[in-house]
mmCIF file of C-alpha atoms in Angstrom:
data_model
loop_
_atom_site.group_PDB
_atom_site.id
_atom_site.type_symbol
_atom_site.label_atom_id
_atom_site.label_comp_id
_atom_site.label_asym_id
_atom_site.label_seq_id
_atom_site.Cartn_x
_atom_site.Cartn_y
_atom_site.Cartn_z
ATOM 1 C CA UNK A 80 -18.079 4.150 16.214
ATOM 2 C CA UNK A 81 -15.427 2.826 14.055
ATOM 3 C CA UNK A 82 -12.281 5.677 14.069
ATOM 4 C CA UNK A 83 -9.498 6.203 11.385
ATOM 5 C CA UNK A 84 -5.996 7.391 12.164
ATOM 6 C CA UNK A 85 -3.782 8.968 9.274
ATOM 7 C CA UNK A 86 -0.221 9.526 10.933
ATOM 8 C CA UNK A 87 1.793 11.848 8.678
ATOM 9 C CA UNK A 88 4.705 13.785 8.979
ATOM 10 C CA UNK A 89 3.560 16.511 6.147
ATOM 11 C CA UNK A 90 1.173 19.413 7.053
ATOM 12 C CA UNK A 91 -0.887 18.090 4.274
ATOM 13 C CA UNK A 92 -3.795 20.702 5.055
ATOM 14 C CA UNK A 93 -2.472 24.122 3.684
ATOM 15 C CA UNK A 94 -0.392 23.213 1.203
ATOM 16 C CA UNK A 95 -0.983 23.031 -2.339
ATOM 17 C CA UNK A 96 1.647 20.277 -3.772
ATOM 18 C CA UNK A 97 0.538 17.407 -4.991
ATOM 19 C CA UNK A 98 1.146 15.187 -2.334
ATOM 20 C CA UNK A 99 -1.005 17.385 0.253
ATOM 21 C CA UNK A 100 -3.820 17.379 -2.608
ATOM 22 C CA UNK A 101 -3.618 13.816 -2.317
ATOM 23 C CA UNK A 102 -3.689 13.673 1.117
ATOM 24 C CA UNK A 103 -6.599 15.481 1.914
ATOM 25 C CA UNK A 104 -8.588 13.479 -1.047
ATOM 26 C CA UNK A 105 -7.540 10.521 1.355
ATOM 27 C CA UNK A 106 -9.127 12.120 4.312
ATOM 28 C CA UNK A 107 -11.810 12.582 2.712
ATOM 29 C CA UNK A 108 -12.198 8.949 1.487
ATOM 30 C CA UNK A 109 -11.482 7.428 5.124
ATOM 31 C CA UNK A 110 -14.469 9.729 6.052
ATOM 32 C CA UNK A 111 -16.920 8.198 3.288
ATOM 33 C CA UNK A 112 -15.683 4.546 5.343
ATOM 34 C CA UNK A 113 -15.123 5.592 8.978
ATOM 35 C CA UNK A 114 -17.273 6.993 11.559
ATOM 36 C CA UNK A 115 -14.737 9.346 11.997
ATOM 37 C CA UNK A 116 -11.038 10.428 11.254
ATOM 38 C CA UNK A 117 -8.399 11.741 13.086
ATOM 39 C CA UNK A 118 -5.025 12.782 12.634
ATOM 40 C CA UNK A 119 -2.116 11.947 14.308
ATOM 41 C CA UNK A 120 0.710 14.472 12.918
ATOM 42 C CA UNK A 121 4.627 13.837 14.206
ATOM 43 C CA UNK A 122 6.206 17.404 13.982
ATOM 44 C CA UNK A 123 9.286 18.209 12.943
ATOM 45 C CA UNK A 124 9.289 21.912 14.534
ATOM 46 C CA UNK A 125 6.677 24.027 16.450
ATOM 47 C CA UNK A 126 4.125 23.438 13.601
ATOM 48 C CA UNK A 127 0.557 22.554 14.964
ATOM 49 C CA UNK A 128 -2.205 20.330 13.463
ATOM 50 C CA UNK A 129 -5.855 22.646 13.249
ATOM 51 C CA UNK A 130 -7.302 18.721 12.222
ATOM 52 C CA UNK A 131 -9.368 16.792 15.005
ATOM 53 C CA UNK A 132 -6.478 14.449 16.580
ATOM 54 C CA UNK A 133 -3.028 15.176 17.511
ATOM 55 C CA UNK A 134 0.397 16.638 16.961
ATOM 56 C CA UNK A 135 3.347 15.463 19.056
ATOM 57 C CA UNK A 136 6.645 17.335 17.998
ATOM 58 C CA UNK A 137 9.347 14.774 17.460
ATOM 59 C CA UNK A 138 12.200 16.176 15.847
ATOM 60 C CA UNK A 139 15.325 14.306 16.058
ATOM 61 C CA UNK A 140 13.434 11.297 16.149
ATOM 62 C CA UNK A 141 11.095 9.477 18.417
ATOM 63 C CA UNK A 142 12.107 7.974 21.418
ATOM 64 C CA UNK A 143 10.671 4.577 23.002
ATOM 65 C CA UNK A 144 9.071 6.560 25.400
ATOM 66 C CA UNK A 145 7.827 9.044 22.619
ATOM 67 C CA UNK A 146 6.563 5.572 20.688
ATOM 68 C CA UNK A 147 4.341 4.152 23.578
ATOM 69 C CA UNK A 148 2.753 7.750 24.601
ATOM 70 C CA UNK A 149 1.506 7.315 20.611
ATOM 71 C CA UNK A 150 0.542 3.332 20.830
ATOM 72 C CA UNK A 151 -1.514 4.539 24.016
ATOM 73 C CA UNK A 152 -3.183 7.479 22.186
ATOM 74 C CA UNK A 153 -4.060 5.684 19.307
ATOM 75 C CA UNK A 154 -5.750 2.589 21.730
ATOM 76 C CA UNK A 155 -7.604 5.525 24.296
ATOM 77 C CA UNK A 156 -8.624 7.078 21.020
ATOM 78 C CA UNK A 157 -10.110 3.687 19.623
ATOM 79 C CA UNK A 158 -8.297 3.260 16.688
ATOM 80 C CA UNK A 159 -9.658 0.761 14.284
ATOM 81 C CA UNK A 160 -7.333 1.736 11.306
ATOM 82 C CA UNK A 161 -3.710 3.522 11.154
ATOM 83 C CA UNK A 162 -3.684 4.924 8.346
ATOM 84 C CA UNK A 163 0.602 5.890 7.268
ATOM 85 C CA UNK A 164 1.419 8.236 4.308
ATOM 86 C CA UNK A 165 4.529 6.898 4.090
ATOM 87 C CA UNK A 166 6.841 3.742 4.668
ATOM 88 C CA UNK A 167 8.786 5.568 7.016
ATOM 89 C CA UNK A 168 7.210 4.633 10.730
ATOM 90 C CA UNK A 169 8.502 1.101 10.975
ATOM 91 C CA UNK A 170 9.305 1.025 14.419
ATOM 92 C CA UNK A 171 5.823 3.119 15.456
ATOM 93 C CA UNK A 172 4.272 0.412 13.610
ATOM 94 C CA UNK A 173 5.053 -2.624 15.902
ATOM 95 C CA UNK A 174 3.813 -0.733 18.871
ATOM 96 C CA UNK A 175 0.486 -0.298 17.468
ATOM 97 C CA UNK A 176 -2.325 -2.565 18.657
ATOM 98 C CA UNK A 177 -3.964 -2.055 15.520
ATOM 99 C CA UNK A 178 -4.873 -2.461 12.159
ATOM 100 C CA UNK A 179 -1.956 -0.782 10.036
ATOM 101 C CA UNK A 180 -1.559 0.422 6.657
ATOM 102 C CA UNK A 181 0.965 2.567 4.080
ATOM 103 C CA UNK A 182 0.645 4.378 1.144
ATOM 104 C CA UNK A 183 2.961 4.206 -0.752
ATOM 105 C CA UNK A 184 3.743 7.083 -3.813
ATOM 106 C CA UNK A 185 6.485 5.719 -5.245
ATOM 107 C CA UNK A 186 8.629 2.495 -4.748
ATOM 108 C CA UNK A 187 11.968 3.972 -3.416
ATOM 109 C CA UNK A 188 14.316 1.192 -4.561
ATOM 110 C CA UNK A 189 12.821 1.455 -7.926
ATOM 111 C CA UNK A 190 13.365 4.776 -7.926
ATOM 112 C CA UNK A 191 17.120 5.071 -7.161
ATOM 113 C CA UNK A 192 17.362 2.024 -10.000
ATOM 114 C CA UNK A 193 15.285 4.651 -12.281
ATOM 115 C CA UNK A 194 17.640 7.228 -11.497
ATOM 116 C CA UNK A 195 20.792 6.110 -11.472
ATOM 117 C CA UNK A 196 19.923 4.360 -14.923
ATOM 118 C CA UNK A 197 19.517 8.048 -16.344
ATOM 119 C CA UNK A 198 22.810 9.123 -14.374
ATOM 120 C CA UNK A 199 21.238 10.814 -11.483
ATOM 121 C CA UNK A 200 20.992 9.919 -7.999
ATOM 122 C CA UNK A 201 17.729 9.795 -5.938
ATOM 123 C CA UNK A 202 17.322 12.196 -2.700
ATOM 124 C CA UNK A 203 16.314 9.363 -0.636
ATOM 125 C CA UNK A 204 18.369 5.672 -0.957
ATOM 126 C CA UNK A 205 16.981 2.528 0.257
ATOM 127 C CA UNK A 206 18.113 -0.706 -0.831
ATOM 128 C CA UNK A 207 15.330 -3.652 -2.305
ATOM 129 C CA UNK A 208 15.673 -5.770 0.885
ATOM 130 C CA UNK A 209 15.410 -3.037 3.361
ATOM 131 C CA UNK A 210 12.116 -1.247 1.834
ATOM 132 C CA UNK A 211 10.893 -4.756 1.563
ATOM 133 C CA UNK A 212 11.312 -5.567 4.972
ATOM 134 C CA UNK A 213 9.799 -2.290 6.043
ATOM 135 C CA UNK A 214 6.756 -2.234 4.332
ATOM 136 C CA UNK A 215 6.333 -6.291 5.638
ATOM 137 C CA UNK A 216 5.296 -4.331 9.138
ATOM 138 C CA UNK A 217 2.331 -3.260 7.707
ATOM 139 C CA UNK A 218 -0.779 -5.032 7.846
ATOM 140 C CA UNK A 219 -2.119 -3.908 4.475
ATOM 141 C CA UNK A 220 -0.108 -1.668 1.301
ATOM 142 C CA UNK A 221 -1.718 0.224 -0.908
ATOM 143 C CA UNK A 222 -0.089 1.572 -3.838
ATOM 144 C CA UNK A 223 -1.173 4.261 -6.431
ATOM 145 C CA UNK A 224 0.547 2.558 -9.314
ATOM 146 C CA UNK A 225 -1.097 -0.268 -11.080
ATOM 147 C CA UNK A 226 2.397 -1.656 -11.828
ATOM 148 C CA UNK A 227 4.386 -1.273 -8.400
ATOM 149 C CA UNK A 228 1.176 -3.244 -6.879
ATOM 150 C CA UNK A 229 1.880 -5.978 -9.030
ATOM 151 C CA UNK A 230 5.890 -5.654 -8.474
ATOM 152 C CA UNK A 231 5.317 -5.563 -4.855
ATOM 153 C CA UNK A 232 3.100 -8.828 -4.487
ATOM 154 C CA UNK A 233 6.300 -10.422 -6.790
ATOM 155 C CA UNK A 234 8.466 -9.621 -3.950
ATOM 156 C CA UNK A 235 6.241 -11.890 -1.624
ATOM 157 C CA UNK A 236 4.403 -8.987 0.462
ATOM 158 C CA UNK A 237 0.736 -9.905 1.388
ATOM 159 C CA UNK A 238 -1.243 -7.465 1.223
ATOM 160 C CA UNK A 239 -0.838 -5.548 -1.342
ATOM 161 C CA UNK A 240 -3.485 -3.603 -3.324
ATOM 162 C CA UNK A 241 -3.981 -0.938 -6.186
ATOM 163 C CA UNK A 242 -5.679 2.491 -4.543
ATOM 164 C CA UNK A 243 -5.697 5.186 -6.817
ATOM 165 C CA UNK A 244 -5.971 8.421 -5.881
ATOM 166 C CA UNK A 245 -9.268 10.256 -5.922
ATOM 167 C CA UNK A 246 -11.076 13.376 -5.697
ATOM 168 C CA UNK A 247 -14.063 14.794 -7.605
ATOM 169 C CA UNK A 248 -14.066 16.103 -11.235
ATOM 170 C CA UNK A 249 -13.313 19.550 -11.229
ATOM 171 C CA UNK A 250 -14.486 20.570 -14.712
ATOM 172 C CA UNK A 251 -12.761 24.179 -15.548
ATOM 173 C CA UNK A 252 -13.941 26.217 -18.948
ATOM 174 C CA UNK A 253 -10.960 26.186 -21.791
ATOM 175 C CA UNK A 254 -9.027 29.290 -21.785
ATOM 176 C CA UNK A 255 -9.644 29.174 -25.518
ATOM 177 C CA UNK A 256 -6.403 29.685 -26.382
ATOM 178 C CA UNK A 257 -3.716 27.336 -27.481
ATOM 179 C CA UNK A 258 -1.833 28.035 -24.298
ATOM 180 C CA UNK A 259 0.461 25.290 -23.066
ATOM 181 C CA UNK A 260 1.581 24.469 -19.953
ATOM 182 C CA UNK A 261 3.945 22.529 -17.099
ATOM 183 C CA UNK A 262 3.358 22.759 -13.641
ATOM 184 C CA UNK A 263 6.038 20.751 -11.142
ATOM 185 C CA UNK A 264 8.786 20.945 -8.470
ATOM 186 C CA UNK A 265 12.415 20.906 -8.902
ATOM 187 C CA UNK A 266 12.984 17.673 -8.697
ATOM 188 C CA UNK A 267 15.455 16.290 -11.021
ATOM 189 C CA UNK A 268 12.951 14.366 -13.418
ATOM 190 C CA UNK A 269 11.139 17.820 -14.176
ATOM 191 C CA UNK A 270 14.405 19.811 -14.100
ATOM 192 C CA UNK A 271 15.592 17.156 -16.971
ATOM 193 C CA UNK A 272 12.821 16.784 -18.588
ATOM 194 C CA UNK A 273 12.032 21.196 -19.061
ATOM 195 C CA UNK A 274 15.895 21.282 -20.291
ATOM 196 C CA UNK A 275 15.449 18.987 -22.982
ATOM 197 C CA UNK A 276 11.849 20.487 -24.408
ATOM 198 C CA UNK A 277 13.461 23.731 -24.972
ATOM 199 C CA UNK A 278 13.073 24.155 -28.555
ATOM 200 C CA UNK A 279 9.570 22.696 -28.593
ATOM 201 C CA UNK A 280 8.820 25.403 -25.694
ATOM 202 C CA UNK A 281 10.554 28.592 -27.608
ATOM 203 C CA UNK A 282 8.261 27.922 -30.717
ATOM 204 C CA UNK A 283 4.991 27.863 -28.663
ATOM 205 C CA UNK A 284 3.013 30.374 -29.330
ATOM 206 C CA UNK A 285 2.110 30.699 -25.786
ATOM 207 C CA UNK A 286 3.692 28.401 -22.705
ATOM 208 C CA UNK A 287 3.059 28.824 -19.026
ATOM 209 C CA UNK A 288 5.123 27.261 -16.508
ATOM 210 C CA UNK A 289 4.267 26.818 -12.935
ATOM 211 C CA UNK A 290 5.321 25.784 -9.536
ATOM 212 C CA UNK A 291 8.929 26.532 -8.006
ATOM 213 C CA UNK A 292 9.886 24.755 -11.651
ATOM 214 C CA UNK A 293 9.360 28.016 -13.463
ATOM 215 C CA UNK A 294 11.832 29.681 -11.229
ATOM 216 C CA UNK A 295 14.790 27.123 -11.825
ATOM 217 C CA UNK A 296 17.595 27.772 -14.123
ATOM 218 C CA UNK A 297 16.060 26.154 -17.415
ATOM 219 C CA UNK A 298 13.098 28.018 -17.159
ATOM 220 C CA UNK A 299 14.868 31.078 -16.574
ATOM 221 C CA UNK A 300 17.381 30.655 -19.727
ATOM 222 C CA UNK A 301 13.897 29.974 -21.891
ATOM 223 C CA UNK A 302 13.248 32.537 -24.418
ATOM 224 C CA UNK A 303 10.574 33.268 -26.346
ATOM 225 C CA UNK A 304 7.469 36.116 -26.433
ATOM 226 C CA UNK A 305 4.846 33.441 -25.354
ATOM 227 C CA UNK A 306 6.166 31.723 -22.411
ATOM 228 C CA UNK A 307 5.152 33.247 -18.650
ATOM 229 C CA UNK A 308 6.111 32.137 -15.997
ATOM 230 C CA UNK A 309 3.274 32.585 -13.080
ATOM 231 C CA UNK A 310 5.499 30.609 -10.390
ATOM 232 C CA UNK A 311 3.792 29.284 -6.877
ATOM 233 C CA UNK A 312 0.478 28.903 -7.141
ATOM 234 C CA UNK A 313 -1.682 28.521 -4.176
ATOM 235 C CA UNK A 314 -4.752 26.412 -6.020
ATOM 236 C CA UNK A 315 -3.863 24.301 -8.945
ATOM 237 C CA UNK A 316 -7.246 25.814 -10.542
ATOM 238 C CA UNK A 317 -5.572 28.988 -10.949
ATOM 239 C CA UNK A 318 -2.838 27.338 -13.186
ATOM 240 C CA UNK A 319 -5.146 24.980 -14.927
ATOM 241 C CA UNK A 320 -7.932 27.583 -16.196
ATOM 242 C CA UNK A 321 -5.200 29.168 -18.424
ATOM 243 C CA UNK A 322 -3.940 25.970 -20.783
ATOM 244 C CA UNK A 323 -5.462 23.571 -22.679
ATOM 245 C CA UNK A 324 -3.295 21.174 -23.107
ATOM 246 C CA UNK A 325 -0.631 20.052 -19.537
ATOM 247 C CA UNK A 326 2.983 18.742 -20.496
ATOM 248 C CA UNK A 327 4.686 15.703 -18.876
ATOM 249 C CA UNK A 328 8.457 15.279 -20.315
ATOM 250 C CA UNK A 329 9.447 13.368 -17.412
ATOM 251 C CA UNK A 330 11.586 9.941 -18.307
ATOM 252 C CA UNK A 331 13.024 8.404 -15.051
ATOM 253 C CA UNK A 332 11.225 8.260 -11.090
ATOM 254 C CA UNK A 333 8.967 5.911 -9.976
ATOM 255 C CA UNK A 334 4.837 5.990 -8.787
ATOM 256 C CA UNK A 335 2.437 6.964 -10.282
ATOM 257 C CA UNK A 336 2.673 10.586 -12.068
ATOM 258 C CA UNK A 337 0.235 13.158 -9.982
ATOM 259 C CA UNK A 338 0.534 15.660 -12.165
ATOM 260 C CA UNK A 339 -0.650 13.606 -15.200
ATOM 261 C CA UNK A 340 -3.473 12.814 -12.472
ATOM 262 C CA UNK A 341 -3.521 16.429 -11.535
ATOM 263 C CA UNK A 342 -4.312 17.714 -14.968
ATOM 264 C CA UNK A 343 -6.902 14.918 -16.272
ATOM 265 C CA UNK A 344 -8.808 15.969 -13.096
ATOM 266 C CA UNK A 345 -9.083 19.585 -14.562
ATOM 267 C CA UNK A 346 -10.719 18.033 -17.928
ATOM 268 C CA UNK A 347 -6.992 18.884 -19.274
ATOM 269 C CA UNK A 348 -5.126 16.630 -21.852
ATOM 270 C CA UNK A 349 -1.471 15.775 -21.545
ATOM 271 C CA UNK A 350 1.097 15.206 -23.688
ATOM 272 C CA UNK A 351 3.387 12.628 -21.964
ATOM 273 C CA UNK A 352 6.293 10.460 -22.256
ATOM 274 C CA UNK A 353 5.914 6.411 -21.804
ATOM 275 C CA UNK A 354 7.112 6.934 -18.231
ATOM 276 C CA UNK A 355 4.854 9.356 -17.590
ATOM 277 C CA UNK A 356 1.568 6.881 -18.067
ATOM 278 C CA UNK A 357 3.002 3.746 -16.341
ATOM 279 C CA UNK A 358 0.620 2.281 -13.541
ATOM 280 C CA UNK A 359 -2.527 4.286 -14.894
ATOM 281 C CA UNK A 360 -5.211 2.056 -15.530
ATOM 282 C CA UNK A 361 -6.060 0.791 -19.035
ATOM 283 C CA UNK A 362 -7.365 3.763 -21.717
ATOM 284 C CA UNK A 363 -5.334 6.259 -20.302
ATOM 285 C CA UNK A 364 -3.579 6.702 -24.176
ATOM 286 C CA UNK A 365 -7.133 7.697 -25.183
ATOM 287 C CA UNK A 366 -7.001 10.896 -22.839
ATOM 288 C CA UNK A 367 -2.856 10.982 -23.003
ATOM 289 C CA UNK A 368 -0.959 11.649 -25.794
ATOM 290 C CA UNK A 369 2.081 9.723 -25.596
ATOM 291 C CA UNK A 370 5.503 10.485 -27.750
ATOM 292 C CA UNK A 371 8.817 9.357 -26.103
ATOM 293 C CA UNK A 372 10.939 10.857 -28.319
ATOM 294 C CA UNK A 373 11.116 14.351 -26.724
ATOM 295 C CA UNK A 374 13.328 15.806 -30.015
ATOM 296 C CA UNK A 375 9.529 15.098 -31.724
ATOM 297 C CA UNK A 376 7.701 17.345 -29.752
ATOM 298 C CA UNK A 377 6.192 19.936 -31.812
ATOM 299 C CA UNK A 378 3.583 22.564 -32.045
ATOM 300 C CA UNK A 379 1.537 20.829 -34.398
ATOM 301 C CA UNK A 380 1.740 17.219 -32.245
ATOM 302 C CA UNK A 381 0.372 19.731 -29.226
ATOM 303 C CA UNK A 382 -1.979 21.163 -31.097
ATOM 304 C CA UNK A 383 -2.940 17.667 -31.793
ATOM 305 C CA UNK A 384 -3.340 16.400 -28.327
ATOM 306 C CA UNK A 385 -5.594 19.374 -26.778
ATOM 307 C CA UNK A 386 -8.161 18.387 -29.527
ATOM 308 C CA UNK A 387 -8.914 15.402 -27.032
ATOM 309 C CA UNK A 388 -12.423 16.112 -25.924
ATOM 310 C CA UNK A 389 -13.032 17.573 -22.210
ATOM 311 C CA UNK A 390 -15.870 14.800 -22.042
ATOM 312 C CA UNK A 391 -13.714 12.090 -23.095
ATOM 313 C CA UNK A 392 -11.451 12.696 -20.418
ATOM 314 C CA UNK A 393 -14.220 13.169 -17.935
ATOM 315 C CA UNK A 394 -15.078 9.813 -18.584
ATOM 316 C CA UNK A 395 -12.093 8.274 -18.176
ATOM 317 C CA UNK A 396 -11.607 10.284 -15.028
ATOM 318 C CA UNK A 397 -14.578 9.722 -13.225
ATOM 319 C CA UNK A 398 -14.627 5.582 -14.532
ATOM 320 C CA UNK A 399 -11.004 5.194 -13.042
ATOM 321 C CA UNK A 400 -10.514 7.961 -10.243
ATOM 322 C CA UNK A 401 -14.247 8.302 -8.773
ATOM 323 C CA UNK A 402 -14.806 8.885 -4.594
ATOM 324 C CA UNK A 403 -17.566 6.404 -5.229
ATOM 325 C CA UNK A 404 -15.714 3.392 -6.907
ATOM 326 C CA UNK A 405 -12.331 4.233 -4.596
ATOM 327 C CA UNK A 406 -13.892 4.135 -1.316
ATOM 328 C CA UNK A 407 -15.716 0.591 -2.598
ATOM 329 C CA UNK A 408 -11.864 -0.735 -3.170
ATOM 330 C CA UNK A 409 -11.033 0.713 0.641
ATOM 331 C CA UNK A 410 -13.545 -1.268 1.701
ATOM 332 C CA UNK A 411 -12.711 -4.301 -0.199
ATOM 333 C CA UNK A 412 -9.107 -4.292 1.457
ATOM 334 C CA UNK A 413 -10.318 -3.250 4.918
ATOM 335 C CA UNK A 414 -12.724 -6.902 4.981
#
């Protein structure tokens, strides 16, 4: 029976960011190549796993002892594959007796370069050499971005291969309205990029923002008698059933855009900055409508861009992003 580990420090099962979506998409894809899948989740408080596997609490980091009790699980539990969701076990990963492999969302160093270029500075700081190094431990990378793949093999890591995310074609009826929307976090790249779409918001004739985003302070200051603000939503369905056209301002950051992902997976169009579509495969401008210039943003160019048909993006969803063709490229890597 061959038996997948995913070792994760994010309770990816009952939460409804993008990341988690992700996640359990990629549980379900080790399952379409495994026998079975466990999970091995490192706590950082009294939080338990309901998954089949594991959940060893180490907050304030793992000790050696803490690292060999987890090498043994994984061999008792006959591990084939270690599957990390991020770059951030490095020392678990030389006690494994394993196959290994990351996923990696964004490139960190090219992140902090991204944001300090737009005169911000990234949460997390790694320099090139160090993330290099780190992900060197693993036996296999896979990265969601077309374009960090190929930037990673530059750097001499072996390897390396494109995974895009995945999950099934979730097909939701138009509102049939002209409603607008943006769904995101507050990280900096959405906070910047709702401040300076302002205008374009106000003279919407209806705009709903989502996701702890629409609580911040430049959603707040937005005025205008179409714009709602529906906050945390608990399944992106419930956001995506009232727009027909998704917004991406976002101009700095690194990876591969989710929510882009996010909303072509609900049949919905986006209109998107240049940075917004980097590492998506090739067509994604025929299901994307792309304008850099934010100041150029305008009712009519949205109107424009939800005219995209649902089954063109279907299409290009299920061509690029399909269970099917994903868990053939797992395999690929795996032999």
């Amino acid at each position: 029976m061959r038996t997948a580990c995913i070792v994760t420090q994010e309770p990816f099962w009952n939460r409804a960011l993008g990341s988690a979506t992700l996640m359990r998409s990629r549980m379900e894809l080790l399952e379409r190549v495994f026998d079975r899948v466990i999970v091995l989740f490192l706590s950082q408080d009294d939080t338990q796993s309901p998954l089949p596997g594991a959940t060893i609490k180490i907050s304030g980091g793992a000790s050696r002892e803490d690292l060999a009790d987890i090498a043994d699980y994984i061999e008792n539990e006959g591990v084939e594959l270690c599957y990390f969701s991020y770059a951030l076990f490095g020392e678990l990963v030389l006690e494994i007796r394993c196959q290994t492999a990351v996923e990696i969302h964004d490139v960190l160093h090219l992140r902090s370069e991204s944001f300090r270029k737009h005169g911000f500075s990234a949460p997390l700081q790694i320099s090139r050499s160090e993330e290099i190094e780190n992900l060197g431990r693993y036996d296999l990378i896979f990265s969601l971005n077309l374009s960090e793949a190929t930037y990673l093999r530059s750097q001499g890591l072996a390897g390396v291969f494109y995974l895009p995310p995945s999950m099934p074609f979730d097909e939701l009826p138009m509102p049939g309205t002209e409603a607008v929307g943006m769904i995101g976090s507050m990280a900096k790249p959405n906070l910047d990029g709702l401040s300076r779409i302002s205008d374009f918001i106000e003279s919407l004739p209806e705009m709903i923002l989502a996701g702890s985003l629409s609580t911040a302070d430049p959603a707040q200051r937005l005025k205008g008698s179409g714009i709602r603000r529906i906050g945390i939503v608990q399944d992106p369905r419930d956001f995506y059933r009232k727009i027909s056209l998704s917004l991406s301002p976002v101009r700095f950051g690194a990876g591969l855009k989710i929510k882009v992902f996010e909303a072509l997976a609900h049949g919905r169009p986006v209109l998107a900055t240049e940075h917004s579509i980097e590492g998506f495969p090739d067509g994604i401008r025929d299901v994307v409508t792309v304008e850099d210039d934010l100041s150029r943003w305008s009712p009519s160019l949205a109107l424009k861009a939800m005219q995209i048909p649902t089954e063109q993006v279907a299409a290009y969803f299920k061509e690029h992003f399909g269970q099917e063709r994903c868990a053939a490229m797992l395999n690929a890597a795996l032999t």
